[in-house]
Amino acid sequence: MAAAAGKPIVRAHGIHKHFGPLHVLRGVDLEVAERELVFVIGPSGSGKSTLLRCLNRLEEPSGGRIEVDGIDMLDRKTDINRARQRIGMVFQSFNLYPHMTALGNVALALRKVLGLPRGEAGARARAALDRVHLADRAGHYPGQLSGGQQQRVAIARAIALEPRVMLFDEPTSALDPELVGGVLQVMRELRESGMTMVVVSHEMGFARAAADRVVFMDHGLVVEEGPPEAVFGAPREERTRAFIRQIDRH
């Protein structure tokens, strides 16, 4: 798959992150073009999720520069809550309110974050649920939904805010294997609709099939990046080759 053309919408340069004496990110550079799907892979503890969380400042970087959609994310004058409206994020855990329906969970974000009136928020929430194939579950509570359906509600909540970039942090790792496909299908459709996406996941089949670019991280550094056929099929670095051999065995 050819890399998506477009100007960079995410620019991260020289990102460092320390947790006490632990140096988790050691000067990471990452650029993501508009409409590009970038897949970040690597062993556990390599800094993948920390990098994602630094991009929208859920974690404060210890050093470096981050710009998203032209906004300097680390400038003290930046209204971080407004800036985050441009950056949707989907986590491993669904973080839904159990006492609210699927529709209520999605509409609440629109009312609280964008200040939309109840009727408009409801209409936009229904449209977002329709995009993730859950219009018929709008009145169901999280406890009445499968894990995969709950994750799709979480995706609907994020895309309802019409972000410029979507970050996915292990979106399928808490799901039973038979529920993973529905979530990946929604992510495929988002990608086909032109959404810019950065995905941290162990779903290597999805990475091979859907990614424009694969970034391999190890020990807090970007070791290698390129089209999936290059990184998976003919990796240049020994650390990448060892990781690919290991995942191919499983």
PDB file of C-alpha atoms in Angstrom:
ATOM      1  CA  MET A   1       0.000   0.000   0.000  1.00  0.00           C
ATOM      2  CA  ALA A   2       1.497   3.347  -0.975  1.00  0.00           C
ATOM      3  CA  ALA A   3       2.147   5.850   1.762  1.00  0.00           C
ATOM      4  CA  ALA A   4      -0.546   8.477   2.011  1.00  0.00           C
ATOM      5  CA  ALA A   5       0.302  11.807   0.435  1.00  0.00           C
ATOM      6  CA  GLY A   6      -0.290  14.893   2.537  1.00  0.00           C
ATOM      7  CA  LYS A   7       1.441  17.341   4.810  1.00  0.00           C
ATOM      8  CA  PRO A   8       2.369  16.151   8.300  1.00  0.00           C
ATOM      9  CA  ILE A   9      -0.460  16.631  10.775  1.00  0.00           C
ATOM     10  CA  VAL A  10       1.549  15.164  13.670  1.00  0.00           C
ATOM     11  CA  ARG A  11       5.142  16.245  14.253  1.00  0.00           C
ATOM     12  CA  ALA A  12       6.980  14.886  17.288  1.00  0.00           C
ATOM     13  CA  HIS A  13      10.721  15.526  17.567  1.00  0.00           C
ATOM     14  CA  GLY A  14      13.224  14.492  20.208  1.00  0.00           C
ATOM     15  CA  ILE A  15      10.608  13.174  22.640  1.00  0.00           C
ATOM     16  CA  HIS A  16      12.037  12.071  25.967  1.00  0.00           C
ATOM     17  CA  LYS A  17      10.071  10.722  28.904  1.00  0.00           C
ATOM     18  CA  HIS A  18      11.434   9.844  32.327  1.00  0.00           C
ATOM     19  CA  PHE A  19       9.486   8.097  35.060  1.00  0.00           C
ATOM     20  CA  GLY A  20      11.868   8.777  37.921  1.00  0.00           C
ATOM     21  CA  PRO A  21      15.138   7.023  37.029  1.00  0.00           C
ATOM     22  CA  LEU A  22      13.453   5.099  34.179  1.00  0.00           C
ATOM     23  CA  HIS A  23      14.188   6.626  30.757  1.00  0.00           C
ATOM     24  CA  VAL A  24      11.205   5.329  28.761  1.00  0.00           C
ATOM     25  CA  LEU A  25      11.448   7.493  25.620  1.00  0.00           C
ATOM     26  CA  ARG A  26      14.959   8.357  24.473  1.00  0.00           C
ATOM     27  CA  GLY A  27      14.545  10.969  21.758  1.00  0.00           C
ATOM     28  CA  VAL A  28      11.718   9.699  19.553  1.00  0.00           C
ATOM     29  CA  ASP A  29      10.903  11.381  16.232  1.00  0.00           C
ATOM     30  CA  LEU A  30       7.550  10.678  14.573  1.00  0.00           C
ATOM     31  CA  GLU A  31       5.744  12.431  11.742  1.00  0.00           C
ATOM     32  CA  VAL A  32       2.319  11.387  10.489  1.00  0.00           C
ATOM     33  CA  ALA A  33       0.847  12.718   7.264  1.00  0.00           C
ATOM     34  CA  GLU A  34      -2.800  13.558   6.786  1.00  0.00           C
ATOM     35  CA  ARG A  35      -4.870  10.460   5.930  1.00  0.00           C
ATOM     36  CA  GLU A  36      -1.990   8.146   6.870  1.00  0.00           C
ATOM     37  CA  LEU A  37      -2.348   5.045   9.055  1.00  0.00           C
ATOM     38  CA  VAL A  38       0.843   4.545  11.058  1.00  0.00           C
ATOM     39  CA  PHE A  39       1.182   1.326  13.048  1.00  0.00           C
ATOM     40  CA  VAL A  40       3.604   1.335  15.998  1.00  0.00           C
ATOM     41  CA  ILE A  41       4.928  -2.102  16.972  1.00  0.00           C
ATOM     42  CA  GLY A  42       7.540  -3.397  19.370  1.00  0.00           C
ATOM     43  CA  PRO A  43       8.039  -5.505  22.484  1.00  0.00           C
ATOM     44  CA  SER A  44       6.271  -4.725  25.748  1.00  0.00           C
ATOM     45  CA  GLY A  45       7.977  -1.889  27.560  1.00  0.00           C
ATOM     46  CA  SER A  46       9.410  -0.332  24.396  1.00  0.00           C
ATOM     47  CA  GLY A  47       7.576   2.966  24.982  1.00  0.00           C
ATOM     48  CA  LYS A  48       4.783   2.657  22.376  1.00  0.00           C
ATOM     49  CA  SER A  49       1.848   3.553  24.644  1.00  0.00           C
ATOM     50  CA  THR A  50       3.854   6.241  26.429  1.00  0.00           C
ATOM     51  CA  LEU A  51       4.563   7.874  23.056  1.00  0.00           C
ATOM     52  CA  LEU A  52       0.852   7.924  22.205  1.00  0.00           C
ATOM     53  CA  ARG A  53      -0.008   9.422  25.597  1.00  0.00           C
ATOM     54  CA  CYS A  54       2.643  12.105  25.136  1.00  0.00           C
ATOM     55  CA  LEU A  55       1.122  13.150  21.793  1.00  0.00           C
ATOM     56  CA  ASN A  56      -2.028  14.414  23.521  1.00  0.00           C
ATOM     57  CA  ARG A  57      -0.259  15.201  26.816  1.00  0.00           C
ATOM     58  CA  LEU A  58      -1.943  12.565  28.935  1.00  0.00           C
ATOM     59  CA  GLU A  59       1.715  12.122  29.840  1.00  0.00           C
ATOM     60  CA  GLU A  60       3.976  15.159  30.051  1.00  0.00           C
ATOM     61  CA  PRO A  61       7.103  14.662  27.927  1.00  0.00           C
ATOM     62  CA  SER A  62      10.378  15.352  29.719  1.00  0.00           C
ATOM     63  CA  GLY A  63      11.738  16.981  26.568  1.00  0.00           C
ATOM     64  CA  GLY A  64      11.124  17.498  22.865  1.00  0.00           C
ATOM     65  CA  ARG A  65       8.568  19.187  20.615  1.00  0.00           C
ATOM     66  CA  ILE A  66       5.050  18.056  19.640  1.00  0.00           C
ATOM     67  CA  GLU A  67       2.809  19.740  17.096  1.00  0.00           C
ATOM     68  CA  VAL A  68      -0.644  18.405  16.158  1.00  0.00           C
ATOM     69  CA  ASP A  69      -2.667  20.063  13.391  1.00  0.00           C
ATOM     70  CA  GLY A  70      -0.516  23.172  13.690  1.00  0.00           C
ATOM     71  CA  ILE A  71      -0.889  23.456  17.478  1.00  0.00           C
ATOM     72  CA  ASP A  72       2.194  23.475  19.692  1.00  0.00           C
ATOM     73  CA  MET A  73       1.079  20.919  22.271  1.00  0.00           C
ATOM     74  CA  LEU A  74       3.832  21.856  24.740  1.00  0.00           C
ATOM     75  CA  ASP A  75       3.383  25.643  24.661  1.00  0.00           C
ATOM     76  CA  ARG A  76       2.185  26.852  28.059  1.00  0.00           C
ATOM     77  CA  LYS A  77      -0.291  29.171  26.306  1.00  0.00           C
ATOM     78  CA  THR A  78      -1.986  26.270  24.466  1.00  0.00           C
ATOM     79  CA  ASP A  79      -5.487  25.450  25.743  1.00  0.00           C
ATOM     80  CA  ILE A  80      -4.839  21.733  26.075  1.00  0.00           C
ATOM     81  CA  ASN A  81      -8.519  20.797  26.441  1.00  0.00           C
ATOM     82  CA  ARG A  82      -9.380  22.539  23.168  1.00  0.00           C
ATOM     83  CA  ALA A  83      -6.340  21.040  21.470  1.00  0.00           C
ATOM     84  CA  ARG A  84      -7.373  17.555  22.608  1.00  0.00           C
ATOM     85  CA  GLN A  85     -10.694  17.933  20.774  1.00  0.00           C
ATOM     86  CA  ARG A  86      -8.672  17.435  17.579  1.00  0.00           C
ATOM     87  CA  ILE A  87      -7.117  14.210  18.889  1.00  0.00           C
ATOM     88  CA  GLY A  88      -9.453  11.258  19.445  1.00  0.00           C
ATOM     89  CA  MET A  89      -8.108   8.500  21.668  1.00  0.00           C
ATOM     90  CA  VAL A  90      -9.303   4.935  22.139  1.00  0.00           C
ATOM     91  CA  PHE A  91      -7.850   2.931  25.006  1.00  0.00           C
ATOM     92  CA  GLN A  92      -7.559  -0.731  25.889  1.00  0.00           C
ATOM     93  CA  SER A  93     -10.301  -0.233  28.508  1.00  0.00           C
ATOM     94  CA  PHE A  94     -13.574   1.176  27.235  1.00  0.00           C
ATOM     95  CA  ASN A  95     -14.159   3.740  30.032  1.00  0.00           C
ATOM     96  CA  LEU A  96     -17.930   3.881  29.477  1.00  0.00           C
ATOM     97  CA  TYR A  97     -20.384   5.084  32.122  1.00  0.00           C
ATOM     98  CA  PRO A  98     -22.289   1.932  33.146  1.00  0.00           C
ATOM     99  CA  HIS A  99     -25.458   3.853  34.129  1.00  0.00           C
ATOM    100  CA  MET A 100     -25.769   5.506  30.693  1.00  0.00           C
ATOM    101  CA  THR A 101     -26.868   3.964  27.405  1.00  0.00           C
ATOM    102  CA  ALA A 102     -24.566   3.739  24.397  1.00  0.00           C
ATOM    103  CA  LEU A 103     -26.278   6.847  23.020  1.00  0.00           C
ATOM    104  CA  GLY A 104     -25.939   8.620  26.363  1.00  0.00           C
ATOM    105  CA  ASN A 105     -22.226   7.869  26.581  1.00  0.00           C
ATOM    106  CA  VAL A 106     -21.555   9.311  23.131  1.00  0.00           C
ATOM    107  CA  ALA A 107     -23.890  12.301  23.533  1.00  0.00           C
ATOM    108  CA  LEU A 108     -22.399  13.221  26.913  1.00  0.00           C
ATOM    109  CA  ALA A 109     -19.007  13.866  25.325  1.00  0.00           C
ATOM    110  CA  LEU A 110     -20.614  16.166  22.740  1.00  0.00           C
ATOM    111  CA  ARG A 111     -22.506  18.115  25.401  1.00  0.00           C
ATOM    112  CA  LYS A 112     -19.621  18.394  27.873  1.00  0.00           C
ATOM    113  CA  VAL A 113     -16.761  18.954  25.438  1.00  0.00           C
ATOM    114  CA  LEU A 114     -18.438  20.884  22.598  1.00  0.00           C
ATOM    115  CA  GLY A 115     -21.334  22.361  24.585  1.00  0.00           C
ATOM    116  CA  LEU A 116     -23.920  21.115  22.086  1.00  0.00           C
ATOM    117  CA  PRO A 117     -27.609  21.269  23.056  1.00  0.00           C
ATOM    118  CA  ARG A 118     -29.194  17.943  23.945  1.00  0.00           C
ATOM    119  CA  GLY A 119     -31.036  17.477  20.627  1.00  0.00           C
ATOM    120  CA  GLU A 120     -28.025  18.198  18.420  1.00  0.00           C
ATOM    121  CA  ALA A 121     -25.762  16.066  20.600  1.00  0.00           C
ATOM    122  CA  GLY A 122     -28.243  13.177  20.342  1.00  0.00           C
ATOM    123  CA  ALA A 123     -28.411  13.420  16.548  1.00  0.00           C
ATOM    124  CA  ARG A 124     -24.624  13.485  16.194  1.00  0.00           C
ATOM    125  CA  ALA A 125     -24.272  10.624  18.664  1.00  0.00           C
ATOM    126  CA  ARG A 126     -26.720   8.499  16.638  1.00  0.00           C
ATOM    127  CA  ALA A 127     -24.756   9.229  13.458  1.00  0.00           C
ATOM    128  CA  ALA A 128     -21.513   8.184  15.178  1.00  0.00           C
ATOM    129  CA  LEU A 129     -23.078   4.945  16.453  1.00  0.00           C
ATOM    130  CA  ASP A 130     -24.308   4.255  12.926  1.00  0.00           C
ATOM    131  CA  ARG A 131     -20.724   4.598  11.643  1.00  0.00           C
ATOM    132  CA  VAL A 132     -19.612   1.818  14.015  1.00  0.00           C
ATOM    133  CA  HIS A 133     -22.645  -0.353  13.135  1.00  0.00           C
ATOM    134  CA  LEU A 134     -24.362   0.037  16.509  1.00  0.00           C
ATOM    135  CA  ALA A 135     -27.384   2.198  15.663  1.00  0.00           C
ATOM    136  CA  ASP A 136     -29.601  -0.693  16.801  1.00  0.00           C
ATOM    137  CA  ARG A 137     -27.860  -0.765  20.207  1.00  0.00           C
ATOM    138  CA  ALA A 138     -28.243   2.939  21.012  1.00  0.00           C
ATOM    139  CA  GLY A 139     -30.568   2.236  23.942  1.00  0.00           C
ATOM    140  CA  HIS A 140     -28.467  -0.558  25.440  1.00  0.00           C
ATOM    141  CA  TYR A 141     -26.339  -0.101  28.561  1.00  0.00           C
ATOM    142  CA  PRO A 142     -22.662  -1.179  28.545  1.00  0.00           C
ATOM    143  CA  GLY A 143     -23.506  -4.231  30.654  1.00  0.00           C
ATOM    144  CA  GLN A 144     -25.851  -5.398  27.869  1.00  0.00           C
ATOM    145  CA  LEU A 145     -23.123  -5.129  25.207  1.00  0.00           C
ATOM    146  CA  SER A 146     -20.205  -7.428  24.355  1.00  0.00           C
ATOM    147  CA  GLY A 147     -16.675  -6.167  24.886  1.00  0.00           C
ATOM    148  CA  GLY A 148     -16.301  -5.564  21.165  1.00  0.00           C
ATOM    149  CA  GLN A 149     -19.524  -3.553  21.070  1.00  0.00           C
ATOM    150  CA  GLN A 150     -18.394  -1.515  24.075  1.00  0.00           C
ATOM    151  CA  GLN A 151     -15.123  -0.728  22.319  1.00  0.00           C
ATOM    152  CA  ARG A 152     -17.054   0.363  19.227  1.00  0.00           C
ATOM    153  CA  VAL A 153     -19.124   2.698  21.427  1.00  0.00           C
ATOM    154  CA  ALA A 154     -15.827   4.130  22.696  1.00  0.00           C
ATOM    155  CA  ILE A 155     -14.709   4.654  19.084  1.00  0.00           C
ATOM    156  CA  ALA A 156     -18.063   6.315  18.299  1.00  0.00           C
ATOM    157  CA  ARG A 157     -17.587   8.649  21.290  1.00  0.00           C
ATOM    158  CA  ALA A 158     -14.185   9.692  19.913  1.00  0.00           C
ATOM    159  CA  ILE A 159     -15.198  10.167  16.268  1.00  0.00           C
ATOM    160  CA  ALA A 160     -18.366  12.080  17.214  1.00  0.00           C
ATOM    161  CA  LEU A 161     -16.085  14.969  18.199  1.00  0.00           C
ATOM    162  CA  GLU A 162     -14.759  14.988  14.600  1.00  0.00           C
ATOM    163  CA  PRO A 163     -11.064  14.793  15.512  1.00  0.00           C
ATOM    164  CA  ARG A 164      -8.314  15.392  12.985  1.00  0.00           C
ATOM    165  CA  VAL A 165      -6.263  12.458  14.304  1.00  0.00           C
ATOM    166  CA  MET A 166      -7.241   9.206  16.029  1.00  0.00           C
ATOM    167  CA  LEU A 167      -4.887   7.447  18.452  1.00  0.00           C
ATOM    168  CA  PHE A 168      -5.569   3.780  19.266  1.00  0.00           C
ATOM    169  CA  ASP A 169      -3.754   2.261  22.254  1.00  0.00           C
ATOM    170  CA  GLU A 170      -4.115  -1.544  22.175  1.00  0.00           C
ATOM    171  CA  PRO A 171      -7.821  -1.264  21.235  1.00  0.00           C
ATOM    172  CA  THR A 172      -8.378  -5.030  20.941  1.00  0.00           C
ATOM    173  CA  SER A 173      -6.132  -6.439  23.675  1.00  0.00           C
ATOM    174  CA  ALA A 174      -8.937  -6.693  26.268  1.00  0.00           C
ATOM    175  CA  LEU A 175     -11.277  -8.496  23.856  1.00  0.00           C
ATOM    176  CA  ASP A 176     -12.013 -12.164  23.366  1.00  0.00           C
ATOM    177  CA  PRO A 177     -10.539 -13.275  20.003  1.00  0.00           C
ATOM    178  CA  GLU A 178     -13.928 -13.685  18.308  1.00  0.00           C
ATOM    179  CA  LEU A 179     -14.799 -10.030  19.058  1.00  0.00           C
ATOM    180  CA  VAL A 180     -11.649  -8.493  17.606  1.00  0.00           C
ATOM    181  CA  GLY A 181     -12.805  -8.596  13.975  1.00  0.00           C
ATOM    182  CA  GLY A 182     -15.697  -6.177  14.458  1.00  0.00           C
ATOM    183  CA  VAL A 183     -13.420  -3.544  15.985  1.00  0.00           C
ATOM    184  CA  LEU A 184     -10.786  -3.960  13.259  1.00  0.00           C
ATOM    185  CA  GLN A 185     -13.482  -3.662  10.596  1.00  0.00           C
ATOM    186  CA  VAL A 186     -14.577  -0.302  12.028  1.00  0.00           C
ATOM    187  CA  MET A 187     -10.943   0.842  12.075  1.00  0.00           C
ATOM    188  CA  ARG A 188     -10.570  -0.246   8.421  1.00  0.00           C
ATOM    189  CA  GLU A 189     -13.633   1.799   7.476  1.00  0.00           C
ATOM    190  CA  LEU A 190     -12.313   4.835   9.340  1.00  0.00           C
ATOM    191  CA  ARG A 191      -9.055   4.494   7.474  1.00  0.00           C
ATOM    192  CA  GLU A 192     -10.909   4.243   4.131  1.00  0.00           C
ATOM    193  CA  SER A 193     -12.881   7.386   4.994  1.00  0.00           C
ATOM    194  CA  GLY A 194      -9.591   9.298   5.251  1.00  0.00           C
ATOM    195  CA  MET A 195      -9.061   9.448   9.020  1.00  0.00           C
ATOM    196  CA  THR A 196      -5.462   9.969  10.117  1.00  0.00           C
ATOM    197  CA  MET A 197      -4.626   7.197  12.581  1.00  0.00           C
ATOM    198  CA  VAL A 198      -1.767   6.134  14.841  1.00  0.00           C
ATOM    199  CA  VAL A 199      -2.276   2.604  16.138  1.00  0.00           C
ATOM    200  CA  VAL A 200      -0.403   0.703  18.849  1.00  0.00           C
ATOM    201  CA  SER A 201      -1.506  -2.924  18.664  1.00  0.00           C
ATOM    202  CA  HIS A 202      -0.403  -6.555  18.517  1.00  0.00           C
ATOM    203  CA  GLU A 203      -2.757  -7.222  15.566  1.00  0.00           C
ATOM    204  CA  MET A 204       0.030  -7.830  13.067  1.00  0.00           C
ATOM    205  CA  GLY A 205      -2.275  -9.144  10.354  1.00  0.00           C
ATOM    206  CA  PHE A 206      -4.135  -5.840  10.465  1.00  0.00           C
ATOM    207  CA  ALA A 207      -0.820  -3.951  10.354  1.00  0.00           C
ATOM    208  CA  ARG A 208       0.323  -5.878   7.274  1.00  0.00           C
ATOM    209  CA  ALA A 209      -2.992  -5.343   5.479  1.00  0.00           C
ATOM    210  CA  ALA A 210      -4.020  -1.816   6.446  1.00  0.00           C
ATOM    211  CA  ALA A 211      -0.997   0.268   7.483  1.00  0.00           C
ATOM    212  CA  ASP A 212       0.683   2.807   5.241  1.00  0.00           C
ATOM    213  CA  ARG A 213       3.761   2.743   7.449  1.00  0.00           C
ATOM    214  CA  VAL A 214       5.012   0.578  10.298  1.00  0.00           C
ATOM    215  CA  VAL A 215       7.231   2.001  13.044  1.00  0.00           C
ATOM    216  CA  PHE A 216       9.220  -0.486  15.136  1.00  0.00           C
ATOM    217  CA  MET A 217      10.223   0.706  18.614  1.00  0.00           C
ATOM    218  CA  ASP A 218      12.559  -0.926  21.117  1.00  0.00           C
ATOM    219  CA  HIS A 219      13.991   0.428  24.387  1.00  0.00           C
ATOM    220  CA  GLY A 220      12.419   3.851  23.889  1.00  0.00           C
ATOM    221  CA  LEU A 221      13.788   4.420  20.380  1.00  0.00           C
ATOM    222  CA  VAL A 222      12.459   4.152  16.826  1.00  0.00           C
ATOM    223  CA  VAL A 223      14.677   1.401  15.425  1.00  0.00           C
ATOM    224  CA  GLU A 224      13.140   1.083  11.958  1.00  0.00           C
ATOM    225  CA  GLU A 225      10.197   2.324   9.925  1.00  0.00           C
ATOM    226  CA  GLY A 226       8.833   1.792   6.451  1.00  0.00           C
ATOM    227  CA  PRO A 227       6.003   0.223   4.440  1.00  0.00           C
ATOM    228  CA  PRO A 228       4.638  -2.951   6.042  1.00  0.00           C
ATOM    229  CA  GLU A 229       6.003  -5.177   3.279  1.00  0.00           C
ATOM    230  CA  ALA A 230       9.525  -3.849   4.006  1.00  0.00           C
ATOM    231  CA  VAL A 231       9.398  -3.955   7.817  1.00  0.00           C
ATOM    232  CA  PHE A 232       7.707  -7.370   7.965  1.00  0.00           C
ATOM    233  CA  GLY A 233       9.213  -8.885   4.827  1.00  0.00           C
ATOM    234  CA  ALA A 234      12.777  -7.550   4.723  1.00  0.00           C
ATOM    235  CA  PRO A 235      13.653  -5.716   7.947  1.00  0.00           C
ATOM    236  CA  ARG A 236      17.050  -4.008   7.892  1.00  0.00           C
ATOM    237  CA  GLU A 237      17.839  -4.047  11.620  1.00  0.00           C
ATOM    238  CA  GLU A 238      18.651  -7.172  13.618  1.00  0.00           C
ATOM    239  CA  ARG A 239      16.401  -6.071  16.488  1.00  0.00           C
ATOM    240  CA  THR A 240      13.493  -5.792  14.070  1.00  0.00           C
ATOM    241  CA  ARG A 241      14.286  -9.190  12.544  1.00  0.00           C
ATOM    242  CA  ALA A 242      14.357 -10.819  16.005  1.00  0.00           C
ATOM    243  CA  PHE A 243      10.982  -9.276  16.893  1.00  0.00           C
ATOM    244  CA  ILE A 244       9.395 -10.372  13.588  1.00  0.00           C
ATOM    245  CA  ARG A 245      10.751 -13.910  14.036  1.00  0.00           C
ATOM    246  CA  GLN A 246       9.264 -14.037  17.514  1.00  0.00           C
ATOM    247  CA  ILE A 247       5.771 -12.867  16.460  1.00  0.00           C
ATOM    248  CA  ASP A 248       5.804 -15.166  13.415  1.00  0.00           C
ATOM    249  CA  ARG A 249       6.303 -18.132  15.752  1.00  0.00           C
ATOM    250  CA  HIS A 250       3.124 -17.298  17.714  1.00  0.00           C
TER     251      HIS A 250
END
